[in-house]
């Protein structure tokens, strides 16, 4: 519908969608942590499937325009489908309003321009914050505009519900809860290249050495890890060690201490460890240089490593530590102990 929703000169049923992204995402992170009975206040891995969100709220109606406001991860919003408001919050009062004032201004402008009625009369607002109500009331003053409010049930302000009773048939409030598994997903993959080496990994990561997995880690492992560990984690498979050890590095978020507990927990279950040879904390695995540098061979014949003393890997057997007996001077596969 390239003409923007106008068909045959009659009023079309197109909709405008306004998304308070901060509210939607912050509440999604909290809701998801509580649904999974996690030990943390929120699950920072939660992401929004923007295409599904639009599908669910538009419900087969033409979308005249979808606009996103706020400070969630911008990358998720497909710019062919959404326009992303880059309006800066006002700093005059020094206080941050919960609802971006721009979303209120834009809705008011939409419903105050009669020409827009040629393309539809429905405004869909995705927020649970009562600060949006001035915009809703302005739309209610202008018949025949209708407003549909959508948000997770747990974070929908009571004032919004009450307001809907004043405008039966014109202001509707509905939760997104029945579509939660369509709209939200977990981003499990840790992007190691995006971070400086050493910021999160040494104190928050566990290494599975030689787990039994193929190219992809099975979904059942992720589900089991979530169920058992109760802390949000991400992981990556290490590709640098192509010689011998294959690694899955599991990085926990919001874990104050308790990494040793997590390590022991993963080790105690083959479902969690994926039958890894060893399960070690990241610092144990890398500080103690349990893996031979690819520029060296077992008998310490130096080929010259560009990382020198900064290398994470053992420069010959004398530099290596054994995972089995925890002694220095030999690689694990050369351990003399039975
Ligand atoms: Zn090296
Ligand atoms: Zn040993």
mmCIF file of N, CA, C and O and ligand atoms in Angstrom, residues 322 324-325 330 335-336, ligand 2:
data_model
loop_
_atom_site.group_PDB
_atom_site.id
_atom_site.type_symbol
_atom_site.label_atom_id
_atom_site.label_comp_id
_atom_site.label_asym_id
_atom_site.label_seq_id
_atom_site.Cartn_x
_atom_site.Cartn_y
_atom_site.Cartn_z
ATOM 1 N N UNK A 322 49.176 -28.183 34.863
ATOM 2 C CA UNK A 322 48.340 -29.370 34.646
ATOM 3 C C UNK A 322 46.996 -29.178 35.342
ATOM 4 O O UNK A 322 46.938 -28.771 36.501
ATOM 5 N N UNK A 324 44.890 -31.555 35.962
ATOM 6 C CA UNK A 324 44.599 -32.752 36.752
ATOM 7 C C UNK A 324 45.250 -32.675 38.136
ATOM 8 O O UNK A 324 44.569 -32.752 39.149
ATOM 9 N N UNK A 325 46.570 -32.501 38.175
ATOM 10 C CA UNK A 325 47.260 -32.499 39.466
ATOM 11 C C UNK A 325 47.557 -31.089 39.951
ATOM 12 O O UNK A 325 48.048 -30.901 41.064
ATOM 13 N N UNK A 330 54.191 -29.415 33.347
ATOM 14 C CA UNK A 330 53.775 -30.338 32.287
ATOM 15 C C UNK A 330 52.334 -30.037 31.863
ATOM 16 O O UNK A 330 51.557 -29.483 32.636
ATOM 17 N N UNK A 335 50.443 -35.670 32.141
ATOM 18 C CA UNK A 335 50.474 -35.805 33.599
ATOM 19 C C UNK A 335 50.955 -37.191 34.000
ATOM 20 O O UNK A 335 50.426 -38.205 33.530
ATOM 21 N N UNK A 336 51.959 -37.273 34.900
ATOM 22 C CA UNK A 336 52.453 -38.582 35.317
ATOM 23 C C UNK A 336 51.508 -39.290 36.282
ATOM 24 O O UNK A 336 51.606 -40.508 36.470
HETATM 25 ZN ZN1 LIG B 2 49.670 -33.335 36.286
#
